[in-house]
Short mmCIF file of C-alpha atoms in Angstrom, two decimals:
data_model
loop_
_atom_site.label_atom_id
_atom_site.label_comp_id
_atom_site.label_asym_id
_atom_site.label_seq_id
_atom_site.Cartn_x
_atom_site.Cartn_y
_atom_site.Cartn_z
CA MET U 1 44.01 -13.29 34.52
CA SER U 2 42.45 -10.84 37.04
CA VAL U 3 38.94 -11.75 38.33
CA ASN U 4 38.01 -8.17 39.29
CA PRO U 5 35.04 -7.27 37.11
CA MET U 6 36.30 -3.55 36.67
CA ALA U 7 32.79 -2.51 35.61
CA TYR U 8 33.58 1.16 35.81
CA GLU U 9 36.51 0.85 33.45
CA ALA U 10 34.36 -1.10 31.05
CA GLN U 11 31.81 1.71 31.08
CA PHE U 12 34.66 4.20 30.20
CA PHE U 13 36.56 2.08 27.64
CA GLY U 14 33.64 0.20 26.08
CA PHE U 15 35.36 -3.12 26.89
CA THR U 16 36.67 -4.87 29.96
CA PRO U 17 40.39 -4.41 30.66
CA GLN U 18 40.61 -8.21 31.15
CA THR U 19 39.32 -8.78 27.66
CA CYS U 20 42.00 -6.45 26.30
CA MET U 21 44.74 -8.28 28.11
CA LEU U 22 43.42 -11.62 26.98
CA ARG U 23 43.57 -10.47 23.32
CA ILE U 24 47.13 -9.18 23.85
CA TYR U 25 48.11 -12.57 25.36
CA ILE U 26 46.67 -14.53 22.45
CA ALA U 27 48.32 -12.20 19.91
CA PHE U 28 51.73 -12.61 21.56
CA GLN U 29 51.30 -16.40 21.87
CA ASP U 30 50.30 -16.73 18.22
CA TYR U 31 53.29 -14.67 17.18
CA LEU U 32 55.58 -16.95 19.26
CA PHE U 33 54.18 -20.03 17.61
CA GLU U 34 54.66 -18.50 14.09
CA VAL U 35 58.34 -17.57 14.98
CA MET U 36 59.00 -21.17 16.13
CA LEU U 37 57.71 -22.57 12.85
CA VAL U 38 59.90 -20.11 10.84
CA VAL U 39 62.94 -21.04 12.91
CA GLU U 40 62.13 -24.79 12.41
CA SER U 41 61.85 -24.26 8.57
CA VAL U 42 65.18 -22.49 8.53
CA ILE U 43 66.95 -25.13 10.51
CA LEU U 44 65.55 -27.88 8.18
CA LYS U 45 66.82 -25.96 5.11
CA LYS U 46 70.31 -25.50 6.68
CA LEU U 47 70.58 -29.24 7.55
CA ASP U 48 69.33 -30.26 4.22
CA GLY U 49 72.41 -28.50 2.67
CA ILE U 50 74.92 -30.39 4.97
CA PRO U 51 76.11 -33.69 3.38
CA GLY U 52 75.90 -36.70 5.69
CA CYS U 53 73.74 -35.00 8.27
CA LYS U 54 71.91 -37.71 10.36
CA ILE U 55 69.47 -35.34 12.21
CA SER U 56 65.86 -36.28 11.16
CA PRO U 57 62.99 -33.71 10.75
CA SER U 58 61.18 -35.48 13.62
CA GLN U 59 64.20 -34.79 15.88
CA ILE U 60 64.03 -31.17 14.79
CA ARG U 61 60.35 -31.00 15.64
CA LYS U 62 60.92 -32.42 19.15
CA SER U 63 63.66 -29.88 19.82
CA THR U 64 61.47 -27.08 18.51
CA GLU U 65 58.53 -28.18 20.68
CA LYS U 66 60.82 -28.36 23.70
CA PHE U 67 62.22 -24.91 23.07
CA LEU U 68 58.62 -23.52 22.53
CA LEU U 69 57.54 -24.82 25.89
CA PHE U 70 60.60 -23.17 27.47
CA MET U 71 59.85 -19.85 25.77
CA LYS U 72 56.12 -20.13 26.61
CA GLY U 73 56.90 -20.65 30.34
CA HIS U 74 59.11 -17.56 30.46
CA PHE U 75 56.50 -15.59 28.39
CA ASP U 76 53.66 -16.43 30.82
CA LYS U 77 55.72 -15.18 33.73
CA LEU U 78 56.60 -11.93 32.01
CA PHE U 79 53.05 -11.41 30.77
CA SER U 80 51.72 -11.90 34.28
CA LYS U 81 53.85 -9.04 35.52
CA MET U 82 52.99 -6.94 32.58
CA GLU U 83 49.24 -7.63 33.09
CA GLU U 84 49.44 -6.48 36.75
CA VAL U 85 51.15 -3.31 35.88
CA LEU U 86 48.71 -2.46 32.91
CA LEU U 87 45.60 -3.19 34.95
CA GLN U 88 46.75 -1.13 37.97
CA LEU U 89 48.40 1.79 36.22
CA VAL U 90 47.05 2.00 32.73
CA LEU U 91 43.54 0.48 32.47
CA ASN U 92 42.45 1.37 36.00
CA ILE U 93 40.24 4.37 36.90
CA PRO U 94 41.07 5.75 40.37
CA GLU U 95 38.28 5.53 42.97
CA ASN U 96 38.30 9.37 43.29
CA VAL U 97 37.58 9.97 39.62
CA LEU U 98 33.99 10.22 38.27
CA LEU U 99 33.09 9.90 34.68
CA PRO U 100 31.33 12.90 33.08
CA GLU U 101 27.96 10.96 32.88
CA ASP U 102 28.20 10.15 36.59
CA LYS U 103 28.78 13.79 37.81
CA VAL U 104 25.12 13.96 38.76
CA HIS U 105 25.79 11.35 41.46
CA GLU U 106 28.37 13.76 43.05
CA GLN U 107 25.79 16.54 43.06
CA TYR U 108 23.00 14.38 44.41
CA SER U 109 24.68 11.93 46.64
CA TYR U 110 22.69 9.90 49.08
CA SER U 111 23.61 7.52 51.90
CA LYS U 112 22.32 4.06 52.13
CA GLU U 113 19.85 5.12 54.66
CA GLN U 114 18.59 8.04 52.57
CA PHE U 115 18.26 5.75 49.62
CA GLN U 116 16.18 3.31 51.64
CA ALA U 117 14.02 6.14 52.84
CA LEU U 118 13.41 7.25 49.24
CA GLN U 119 12.50 3.71 48.31
CA ASP U 120 10.01 3.45 51.15
CA GLU U 121 8.45 6.78 50.27
CA THR U 122 8.17 5.77 46.62
CA ARG U 123 6.56 2.46 47.63
CA GLN U 124 4.05 4.37 49.82
CA LEU U 125 3.32 6.77 46.99
CA GLN U 126 2.68 3.80 44.77
CA GLU U 127 0.28 2.22 47.15
CA GLN U 128 -1.52 5.52 47.69
CA TYR U 129 -1.82 5.92 43.93
CA ARG U 130 -3.27 2.43 43.54
CA ALA U 131 -5.74 3.03 46.37
CA GLU U 132 -6.78 6.36 44.83
CA ALA U 133 -7.13 4.89 41.35
CA SER U 134 -9.30 2.02 42.82
CA ALA U 135 -11.41 4.57 44.59
CA GLY U 136 -11.71 6.62 41.31
CA GLN U 137 -12.89 3.51 39.56
CA ALA U 138 -15.51 2.83 42.22
CA LEU U 139 -16.74 6.44 42.01
CA GLN U 140 -16.89 6.19 38.22
CA ALA U 141 -18.97 3.03 38.48
CA GLU U 142 -21.30 4.72 40.96
CA LEU U 143 -21.57 7.76 38.71
CA GLU U 144 -22.51 5.51 35.73
CA GLU U 145 -25.14 3.83 37.91
CA GLN U 146 -26.54 7.18 39.02
CA LYS U 147 -26.72 8.32 35.47
CA ALA U 148 -28.77 5.11 34.60
CA VAL U 149 -31.07 5.74 37.54
CA GLN U 150 -31.56 9.32 36.44
CA ALA U 151 -32.36 8.25 32.97
CA GLU U 152 -35.04 5.86 34.24
CA LEU U 153 -36.44 8.63 36.50
CA GLU U 154 -36.68 10.99 33.53
CA LYS U 155 -38.53 8.35 31.62
CA ILE U 156 -41.00 7.93 34.52
CA LEU U 157 -41.39 11.75 34.76
CA GLN U 158 -42.06 11.90 31.06
CA TRP U 159 -44.66 9.14 31.39
CA PHE U 160 -46.43 10.91 34.19
CA ASP U 161 -46.39 14.21 32.22
CA GLY U 162 -47.99 12.42 29.21
CA LEU U 163 -50.55 10.79 31.52
CA GLU U 164 -51.35 14.11 33.08
CA ASN U 165 -51.74 15.69 29.59
CA SER U 166 -53.96 12.87 28.58
CA CYS U 167 -56.18 13.34 31.61
CA ARG U 168 -56.53 16.98 30.80
CA GLU U 169 -57.43 16.27 27.22
CA HIS U 170 -60.22 13.98 28.58
CA GLY U 171 -61.59 16.58 30.97
CA THR U 172 -59.93 15.39 34.14
CA GLY U 173 -57.82 18.14 35.53
CA ASN U 174 -56.97 16.64 38.87
CA PHE U 175 -54.05 14.27 38.54
CA LYS U 176 -54.74 12.54 41.81
CA GLU U 177 -58.45 11.89 40.73
CA SER U 178 -57.16 10.65 37.38
CA LEU U 179 -54.77 8.24 39.03
CA VAL U 180 -57.66 6.86 41.21
CA PHE U 181 -59.77 6.66 38.15
CA LEU U 182 -57.13 4.86 36.19
CA THR U 183 -56.60 2.48 39.17
CA GLN U 184 -60.34 1.68 39.35
CA ASN U 185 -60.57 1.11 35.58
CA SER U 186 -57.48 -1.12 35.81
CA LYS U 187 -59.11 -3.25 38.45
CA LYS U 188 -62.32 -3.46 36.30
CA LEU U 189 -60.22 -4.50 33.28
CA GLN U 190 -58.50 -7.18 35.35
CA GLU U 191 -61.94 -8.54 36.44
CA VAL U 192 -63.17 -8.47 32.88
CA LEU U 193 -60.06 -10.23 31.73
CA LYS U 194 -60.45 -12.85 34.40
CA ASP U 195 -64.09 -13.36 33.47
CA VAL U 196 -63.23 -13.76 29.84
CA GLU U 197 -60.49 -16.32 30.64
CA GLU U 198 -62.92 -18.37 32.70
CA LYS U 199 -65.56 -18.34 29.97
CA SER U 200 -62.93 -19.33 27.42
CA LYS U 201 -61.89 -22.27 29.57
CA LYS U 202 -65.53 -23.43 29.85
CA ILE U 203 -66.09 -23.16 26.09
CA LYS U 204 -62.86 -25.18 25.31
CA LYS U 205 -63.97 -27.72 27.88
CA HIS U 206 -67.38 -27.99 26.33
CA ASP U 207 -65.91 -28.38 22.94
CA GLN U 208 -63.62 -31.18 24.11
CA LEU U 209 -66.60 -33.13 25.61
CA SER U 210 -68.72 -32.70 22.49
#
């Protein structure tokens, strides 16, 4: 059997030419075996009707098998020639013939160098796309961070606005003076808190001793 893959022919026919030839070979071989069995059965019936015949069925079987081998040898030689003719002249698509679905290759044909250049360009575009996608992700993360910072700043501004309004309600119009006032009061509160903590510690210590 031919070892040529004949992939283009398989694309056109839907099966490989070698598979077709193998099926034909098996079909002819099976038919030859069936014919030999029929011939053998006919011979046995003819001999059975001859009085005094000394030829046994086993001898008939040996002769049939010998003749089958002879026929199979000649059949293999003839089939080899038939296979060569069919694969070259019947089941073969010439190199200058394009299938309808492959006409686009004729219209947009590329050399090996051009195809390699296209592959290189495609690879570069893929790398550029990955780099741009990575940069886009970094910008998106930075934008989210800026949004978070902006939200915090807006909270601080709202707090200052509320503080300024509170100062105005209490008769302090200058925000700077109000901030100084709050700072001083905060320090006084810290001193008072510290004094209270010290006195609390002394009272607890006195309670433990008593």
